[in-house]
């Protein structure tokens, strides 16, 4: 992958490859009609803060701060998180052009451009809503595939609705709800709420995958409170997908109308079970 940038009336090149974590800057010492690349630099855009990403960095030359000068954005050019090594909460690097249009100089401003202004939980984030504090409005729970701050483990974050049912406003209350990352030691968590044991309370139902064998289990934490959450942290196993697949989704629903919650599993192949 290469990009050509107009600098000093000729085209220089910024090149990267799928198996590289660096950008290569090729300076055009020729002219606008007869290019001549005589040197290659991997300390780009600056020697103090070169763009070193896990794999396949891509560069974009755009004026993102609207000061009339093109800046440089660098982000991974990946279709998937290879080796779960890309932190998608900090994967958009902003280098401000502190020079001029004909002699750009790039200063690293941040590694989370735009990402610092949004709720970004990494890849495969899954939301679920439940009134955990029994105040009459829905609060927000969000899981993720992995939380790189904790290693290869998922977390369940809690955002309390401090607004109203019709005008919700969410504030972060817990970054690792009930410390489930340590007690469950799973990745690829996906939450929902359902009355699994048919006792009139909404239980916390989770699917998650094991780091040791990649098997995905669906289980629930029993809720003993009719309003809010009072959870027993001992997992109750519902089902195990023992064929080492981690991309399935599930839904609890009374399909046959007998008053019991049935389990629907969507396979990555497109099958419904």
PDB file of N, CA, C and O in Angstrom, residues 184-236:
ATOM      1  N   UNK A 184     -14.587 -14.594  36.181  1.00  0.00           N
ATOM      2  CA  UNK A 184     -14.967 -15.446  35.059  1.00  0.00           C
ATOM      3  C   UNK A 184     -13.779 -15.842  34.185  1.00  0.00           C
ATOM      4  O   UNK A 184     -13.754 -16.935  33.630  1.00  0.00           O
ATOM      5  N   UNK A 185     -12.815 -14.926  34.038  1.00  0.00           N
ATOM      6  CA  UNK A 185     -11.619 -15.157  33.226  1.00  0.00           C
ATOM      7  C   UNK A 185     -11.990 -15.611  31.813  1.00  0.00           C
ATOM      8  O   UNK A 185     -11.527 -16.632  31.311  1.00  0.00           O
ATOM      9  N   UNK A 186     -12.830 -14.822  31.150  1.00  0.00           N
ATOM     10  CA  UNK A 186     -13.298 -15.128  29.809  1.00  0.00           C
ATOM     11  C   UNK A 186     -13.075 -13.931  28.896  1.00  0.00           C
ATOM     12  O   UNK A 186     -12.910 -12.802  29.358  1.00  0.00           O
ATOM     13  N   UNK A 187     -13.073 -14.179  27.605  1.00  0.00           N
ATOM     14  CA  UNK A 187     -13.108 -13.097  26.630  1.00  0.00           C
ATOM     15  C   UNK A 187     -14.364 -13.260  25.774  1.00  0.00           C
ATOM     16  O   UNK A 187     -15.095 -14.238  25.895  1.00  0.00           O
ATOM     17  N   UNK A 188     -14.637 -12.270  24.944  1.00  0.00           N
ATOM     18  CA  UNK A 188     -15.786 -12.316  24.043  1.00  0.00           C
ATOM     19  C   UNK A 188     -17.110 -12.391  24.818  1.00  0.00           C
ATOM     20  O   UNK A 188     -18.034 -13.097  24.427  1.00  0.00           O
ATOM     21  N   UNK A 189     -17.208 -11.617  25.895  1.00  0.00           N
ATOM     22  CA  UNK A 189     -18.452 -11.601  26.673  1.00  0.00           C
ATOM     23  C   UNK A 189     -19.583 -10.923  25.896  1.00  0.00           C
ATOM     24  O   UNK A 189     -19.367  -9.919  25.212  1.00  0.00           O
ATOM     25  N   UNK A 190     -20.796 -11.497  26.039  1.00  0.00           N
ATOM     26  CA  UNK A 190     -21.999 -10.904  25.448  1.00  0.00           C
ATOM     27  C   UNK A 190     -23.119 -11.021  26.471  1.00  0.00           C
ATOM     28  O   UNK A 190     -23.508 -12.127  26.841  1.00  0.00           O
ATOM     29  N   UNK A 191     -23.646  -9.880  26.955  1.00  0.00           N
ATOM     30  CA  UNK A 191     -24.651  -9.902  28.015  1.00  0.00           C
ATOM     31  C   UNK A 191     -26.076  -9.748  27.498  1.00  0.00           C
ATOM     32  O   UNK A 191     -26.321  -9.164  26.428  1.00  0.00           O
ATOM     33  N   UNK A 192     -27.012 -10.241  28.265  1.00  0.00           N
ATOM     34  CA  UNK A 192     -28.422  -9.931  28.095  1.00  0.00           C
ATOM     35  C   UNK A 192     -29.104 -10.199  29.423  1.00  0.00           C
ATOM     36  O   UNK A 192     -28.505 -10.773  30.342  1.00  0.00           O
ATOM     37  N   UNK A 193     -30.352  -9.784  29.545  1.00  0.00           N
ATOM     38  CA  UNK A 193     -31.118 -10.018  30.766  1.00  0.00           C
ATOM     39  C   UNK A 193     -32.381 -10.792  30.416  1.00  0.00           C
ATOM     40  O   UNK A 193     -33.079 -10.471  29.451  1.00  0.00           O
ATOM     41  N   UNK A 194     -32.660 -11.852  31.205  1.00  0.00           N
ATOM     42  CA  UNK A 194     -33.825 -12.688  30.941  1.00  0.00           C
ATOM     43  C   UNK A 194     -34.164 -13.469  32.207  1.00  0.00           C
ATOM     44  O   UNK A 194     -33.283 -13.788  33.008  1.00  0.00           O
ATOM     45  N   UNK A 195     -35.447 -13.753  32.374  1.00  0.00           N
ATOM     46  CA  UNK A 195     -35.885 -14.562  33.516  1.00  0.00           C
ATOM     47  C   UNK A 195     -35.696 -16.038  33.162  1.00  0.00           C
ATOM     48  O   UNK A 195     -36.628 -16.735  32.787  1.00  0.00           O
ATOM     49  N   UNK A 196     -34.465 -16.516  33.299  1.00  0.00           N
ATOM     50  CA  UNK A 196     -34.128 -17.869  32.878  1.00  0.00           C
ATOM     51  C   UNK A 196     -34.835 -18.919  33.729  1.00  0.00           C
ATOM     52  O   UNK A 196     -35.353 -19.910  33.212  1.00  0.00           O
ATOM     53  N   UNK A 197     -34.873 -18.718  35.058  1.00  0.00           N
ATOM     54  CA  UNK A 197     -35.441 -19.731  35.959  1.00  0.00           C
ATOM     55  C   UNK A 197     -36.924 -19.502  36.242  1.00  0.00           C
ATOM     56  O   UNK A 197     -37.509 -20.165  37.101  1.00  0.00           O
ATOM     57  N   UNK A 198     -37.521 -18.551  35.544  1.00  0.00           N
ATOM     58  CA  UNK A 198     -38.971 -18.358  35.583  1.00  0.00           C
ATOM     59  C   UNK A 198     -39.505 -18.091  36.992  1.00  0.00           C
ATOM     60  O   UNK A 198     -40.547 -18.599  37.397  1.00  0.00           O
ATOM     61  N   UNK A 199     -38.747 -17.248  37.729  1.00  0.00           N
ATOM     62  CA  UNK A 199     -39.188 -16.927  39.096  1.00  0.00           C
ATOM     63  C   UNK A 199     -39.584 -15.454  39.247  1.00  0.00           C
ATOM     64  O   UNK A 199     -39.734 -14.963  40.362  1.00  0.00           O
ATOM     65  N   UNK A 200     -39.712 -14.746  38.118  1.00  0.00           N
ATOM     66  CA  UNK A 200     -40.169 -13.367  38.167  1.00  0.00           C
ATOM     67  C   UNK A 200     -39.070 -12.335  38.265  1.00  0.00           C
ATOM     68  O   UNK A 200     -39.362 -11.142  38.362  1.00  0.00           O
ATOM     69  N   UNK A 201     -37.802 -12.750  38.244  1.00  0.00           N
ATOM     70  CA  UNK A 201     -36.689 -11.800  38.289  1.00  0.00           C
ATOM     71  C   UNK A 201     -35.862 -11.924  37.015  1.00  0.00           C
ATOM     72  O   UNK A 201     -35.774 -12.988  36.406  1.00  0.00           O
ATOM     73  N   UNK A 202     -35.233 -10.820  36.629  1.00  0.00           N
ATOM     74  CA  UNK A 202     -34.393 -10.805  35.440  1.00  0.00           C
ATOM     75  C   UNK A 202     -32.954 -11.189  35.819  1.00  0.00           C
ATOM     76  O   UNK A 202     -32.293 -10.495  36.585  1.00  0.00           O
ATOM     77  N   UNK A 203     -32.502 -12.303  35.292  1.00  0.00           N
ATOM     78  CA  UNK A 203     -31.143 -12.771  35.559  1.00  0.00           C
ATOM     79  C   UNK A 203     -30.173 -12.193  34.525  1.00  0.00           C
ATOM     80  O   UNK A 203     -30.571 -11.802  33.421  1.00  0.00           O
ATOM     81  N   UNK A 204     -28.894 -12.122  34.898  1.00  0.00           N
ATOM     82  CA  UNK A 204     -27.859 -11.676  33.968  1.00  0.00           C
ATOM     83  C   UNK A 204     -27.341 -12.899  33.219  1.00  0.00           C
ATOM     84  O   UNK A 204     -26.759 -13.802  33.810  1.00  0.00           O
ATOM     85  N   UNK A 205     -27.587 -12.920  31.908  1.00  0.00           N
ATOM     86  CA  UNK A 205     -27.165 -14.045  31.076  1.00  0.00           C
ATOM     87  C   UNK A 205     -25.954 -13.594  30.252  1.00  0.00           C
ATOM     88  O   UNK A 205     -25.937 -12.500  29.683  1.00  0.00           O
ATOM     89  N   UNK A 206     -24.948 -14.456  30.203  1.00  0.00           N
ATOM     90  CA  UNK A 206     -23.708 -14.119  29.509  1.00  0.00           C
ATOM     91  C   UNK A 206     -23.253 -15.292  28.658  1.00  0.00           C
ATOM     92  O   UNK A 206     -23.441 -16.456  29.030  1.00  0.00           O
ATOM     93  N   UNK A 207     -22.656 -14.977  27.531  1.00  0.00           N
ATOM     94  CA  UNK A 207     -21.846 -15.965  26.826  1.00  0.00           C
ATOM     95  C   UNK A 207     -20.412 -15.466  26.871  1.00  0.00           C
ATOM     96  O   UNK A 207     -20.153 -14.259  26.907  1.00  0.00           O
ATOM     97  N   UNK A 208     -19.478 -16.400  26.896  1.00  0.00           N
ATOM     98  CA  UNK A 208     -18.072 -16.038  26.962  1.00  0.00           C
ATOM     99  C   UNK A 208     -17.210 -17.201  26.530  1.00  0.00           C
ATOM    100  O   UNK A 208     -17.633 -18.358  26.571  1.00  0.00           O
ATOM    101  N   UNK A 209     -15.989 -16.877  26.102  1.00  0.00           N
ATOM    102  CA  UNK A 209     -15.085 -17.893  25.558  1.00  0.00           C
ATOM    103  C   UNK A 209     -13.864 -18.052  26.447  1.00  0.00           C
ATOM    104  O   UNK A 209     -13.366 -17.083  27.028  1.00  0.00           O
ATOM    105  N   UNK A 210     -13.389 -19.283  26.514  1.00  0.00           N
ATOM    106  CA  UNK A 210     -12.237 -19.627  27.344  1.00  0.00           C
ATOM    107  C   UNK A 210     -10.944 -19.391  26.579  1.00  0.00           C
ATOM    108  O   UNK A 210     -10.826 -19.754  25.405  1.00  0.00           O
ATOM    109  N   UNK A 211      -9.963 -18.792  27.244  1.00  0.00           N
ATOM    110  CA  UNK A 211      -8.655 -18.609  26.622  1.00  0.00           C
ATOM    111  C   UNK A 211      -7.914 -19.921  26.458  1.00  0.00           C
ATOM    112  O   UNK A 211      -7.026 -20.036  25.613  1.00  0.00           O
ATOM    113  N   UNK A 212      -8.247 -20.918  27.266  1.00  0.00           N
ATOM    114  CA  UNK A 212      -7.509 -22.179  27.236  1.00  0.00           C
ATOM    115  C   UNK A 212      -7.918 -23.075  26.076  1.00  0.00           C
ATOM    116  O   UNK A 212      -7.082 -23.694  25.426  1.00  0.00           O
ATOM    117  N   UNK A 213      -9.234 -23.169  25.783  1.00  0.00           N
ATOM    118  CA  UNK A 213      -9.673 -24.075  24.707  1.00  0.00           C
ATOM    119  C   UNK A 213     -10.606 -23.423  23.689  1.00  0.00           C
ATOM    120  O   UNK A 213     -11.094 -24.093  22.780  1.00  0.00           O
ATOM    121  N   UNK A 214     -10.869 -22.109  23.841  1.00  0.00           N
ATOM    122  CA  UNK A 214     -11.717 -21.328  22.931  1.00  0.00           C
ATOM    123  C   UNK A 214     -13.183 -21.760  22.923  1.00  0.00           C
ATOM    124  O   UNK A 214     -13.968 -21.248  22.134  1.00  0.00           O
ATOM    125  N   UNK A 215     -13.560 -22.695  23.779  1.00  0.00           N
ATOM    126  CA  UNK A 215     -14.961 -23.112  23.849  1.00  0.00           C
ATOM    127  C   UNK A 215     -15.805 -21.970  24.409  1.00  0.00           C
ATOM    128  O   UNK A 215     -15.393 -21.265  25.334  1.00  0.00           O
ATOM    129  N   UNK A 216     -16.981 -21.788  23.845  1.00  0.00           N
ATOM    130  CA  UNK A 216     -17.886 -20.733  24.269  1.00  0.00           C
ATOM    131  C   UNK A 216     -19.023 -21.322  25.094  1.00  0.00           C
ATOM    132  O   UNK A 216     -19.673 -22.282  24.660  1.00  0.00           O
ATOM    133  N   UNK A 217     -19.260 -20.755  26.268  1.00  0.00           N
ATOM    134  CA  UNK A 217     -20.328 -21.212  27.156  1.00  0.00           C
ATOM    135  C   UNK A 217     -21.373 -20.111  27.309  1.00  0.00           C
ATOM    136  O   UNK A 217     -21.063 -18.926  27.235  1.00  0.00           O
ATOM    137  N   UNK A 218     -22.607 -20.538  27.512  1.00  0.00           N
ATOM    138  CA  UNK A 218     -23.706 -19.627  27.825  1.00  0.00           C
ATOM    139  C   UNK A 218     -24.186 -19.973  29.226  1.00  0.00           C
ATOM    140  O   UNK A 218     -24.505 -21.128  29.520  1.00  0.00           O
ATOM    141  N   UNK A 219     -24.222 -18.978  30.110  1.00  0.00           N
ATOM    142  CA  UNK A 219     -24.548 -19.229  31.509  1.00  0.00           C
ATOM    143  C   UNK A 219     -25.284 -18.024  32.065  1.00  0.00           C
ATOM    144  O   UNK A 219     -25.397 -16.983  31.409  1.00  0.00           O
ATOM    145  N   UNK A 220     -25.794 -18.141  33.277  1.00  0.00           N
ATOM    146  CA  UNK A 220     -26.478 -17.000  33.888  1.00  0.00           C
ATOM    147  C   UNK A 220     -26.094 -16.869  35.345  1.00  0.00           C
ATOM    148  O   UNK A 220     -25.722 -17.839  36.012  1.00  0.00           O
ATOM    149  N   UNK A 221     -26.188 -15.627  35.827  1.00  0.00           N
ATOM    150  CA  UNK A 221     -26.007 -15.308  37.244  1.00  0.00           C
ATOM    151  C   UNK A 221     -27.384 -14.995  37.801  1.00  0.00           C
ATOM    152  O   UNK A 221     -28.056 -14.075  37.352  1.00  0.00           O
ATOM    153  N   UNK A 222     -27.799 -15.775  38.767  1.00  0.00           N
ATOM    154  CA  UNK A 222     -29.154 -15.697  39.298  1.00  0.00           C
ATOM    155  C   UNK A 222     -29.382 -14.387  40.044  1.00  0.00           C
ATOM    156  O   UNK A 222     -28.573 -13.982  40.878  1.00  0.00           O
ATOM    157  N   UNK A 223     -30.497 -13.734  39.727  1.00  0.00           N
ATOM    158  CA  UNK A 223     -30.896 -12.493  40.386  1.00  0.00           C
ATOM    159  C   UNK A 223     -32.005 -12.802  41.380  1.00  0.00           C
ATOM    160  O   UNK A 223     -33.059 -13.314  41.009  1.00  0.00           O
ATOM    161  N   UNK A 224     -31.776 -12.463  42.637  1.00  0.00           N
ATOM    162  CA  UNK A 224     -32.759 -12.757  43.681  1.00  0.00           C
ATOM    163  C   UNK A 224     -33.670 -11.574  43.983  1.00  0.00           C
ATOM    164  O   UNK A 224     -34.532 -11.658  44.865  1.00  0.00           O
ATOM    165  N   UNK A 225     -33.489 -10.474  43.256  1.00  0.00           N
ATOM    166  CA  UNK A 225     -34.279  -9.269  43.516  1.00  0.00           C
ATOM    167  C   UNK A 225     -35.278  -9.033  42.392  1.00  0.00           C
ATOM    168  O   UNK A 225     -34.925  -9.067  41.212  1.00  0.00           O
ATOM    169  N   UNK A 226     -36.539  -8.780  42.764  1.00  0.00           N
ATOM    170  CA  UNK A 226     -37.572  -8.504  41.761  1.00  0.00           C
ATOM    171  C   UNK A 226     -37.367  -7.131  41.127  1.00  0.00           C
ATOM    172  O   UNK A 226     -37.783  -6.889  39.993  1.00  0.00           O
ATOM    173  N   UNK A 227     -36.744  -6.203  41.853  1.00  0.00           N
ATOM    174  CA  UNK A 227     -36.414  -4.874  41.325  1.00  0.00           C
ATOM    175  C   UNK A 227     -34.925  -4.637  41.542  1.00  0.00           C
ATOM    176  O   UNK A 227     -34.418  -4.841  42.633  1.00  0.00           O
ATOM    177  N   UNK A 228     -34.226  -4.225  40.499  1.00  0.00           N
ATOM    178  CA  UNK A 228     -32.796  -4.027  40.607  1.00  0.00           C
ATOM    179  C   UNK A 228     -32.044  -5.336  40.443  1.00  0.00           C
ATOM    180  O   UNK A 228     -32.560  -6.331  39.920  1.00  0.00           O
ATOM    181  N   UNK A 229     -30.793  -5.343  40.925  1.00  0.00           N
ATOM    182  CA  UNK A 229     -29.944  -6.519  40.768  1.00  0.00           C
ATOM    183  C   UNK A 229     -29.363  -6.942  42.109  1.00  0.00           C
ATOM    184  O   UNK A 229     -28.782  -6.126  42.835  1.00  0.00           O
ATOM    185  N   UNK A 230     -29.532  -8.195  42.445  1.00  0.00           N
ATOM    186  CA  UNK A 230     -28.849  -8.821  43.577  1.00  0.00           C
ATOM    187  C   UNK A 230     -28.389 -10.181  43.084  1.00  0.00           C
ATOM    188  O   UNK A 230     -29.127 -11.174  43.146  1.00  0.00           O
ATOM    189  N   UNK A 231     -27.172 -10.227  42.548  1.00  0.00           N
ATOM    190  CA  UNK A 231     -26.720 -11.380  41.786  1.00  0.00           C
ATOM    191  C   UNK A 231     -25.924 -12.362  42.639  1.00  0.00           C
ATOM    192  O   UNK A 231     -25.089 -11.974  43.463  1.00  0.00           O
ATOM    193  N   UNK A 232     -26.189 -13.643  42.412  1.00  0.00           N
ATOM    194  CA  UNK A 232     -25.331 -14.715  42.903  1.00  0.00           C
ATOM    195  C   UNK A 232     -24.244 -14.913  41.856  1.00  0.00           C
ATOM    196  O   UNK A 232     -24.528 -15.203  40.694  1.00  0.00           O
ATOM    197  N   UNK A 233     -22.990 -14.745  42.249  1.00  0.00           N
ATOM    198  CA  UNK A 233     -21.897 -14.748  41.279  1.00  0.00           C
ATOM    199  C   UNK A 233     -21.444 -16.142  40.873  1.00  0.00           C
ATOM    200  O   UNK A 233     -20.466 -16.283  40.125  1.00  0.00           O
ATOM    201  N   UNK A 234     -22.140 -17.168  41.332  1.00  0.00           N
ATOM    202  CA  UNK A 234     -21.833 -18.530  40.880  1.00  0.00           C
ATOM    203  C   UNK A 234     -22.501 -18.774  39.539  1.00  0.00           C
ATOM    204  O   UNK A 234     -23.726 -18.747  39.445  1.00  0.00           O
ATOM    205  N   UNK A 235     -21.726 -19.018  38.478  1.00  0.00           N
ATOM    206  CA  UNK A 235     -22.340 -19.197  37.149  1.00  0.00           C
ATOM    207  C   UNK A 235     -23.170 -20.479  37.078  1.00  0.00           C
ATOM    208  O   UNK A 235     -22.772 -21.526  37.602  1.00  0.00           O
ATOM    209  N   UNK A 236     -24.323 -20.391  36.444  1.00  0.00           N
ATOM    210  CA  UNK A 236     -25.165 -21.545  36.171  1.00  0.00           C
ATOM    211  C   UNK A 236     -25.106 -21.818  34.678  1.00  0.00           C
ATOM    212  O   UNK A 236     -25.604 -21.031  33.871  1.00  0.00           O
TER     213      UNK A 236
END
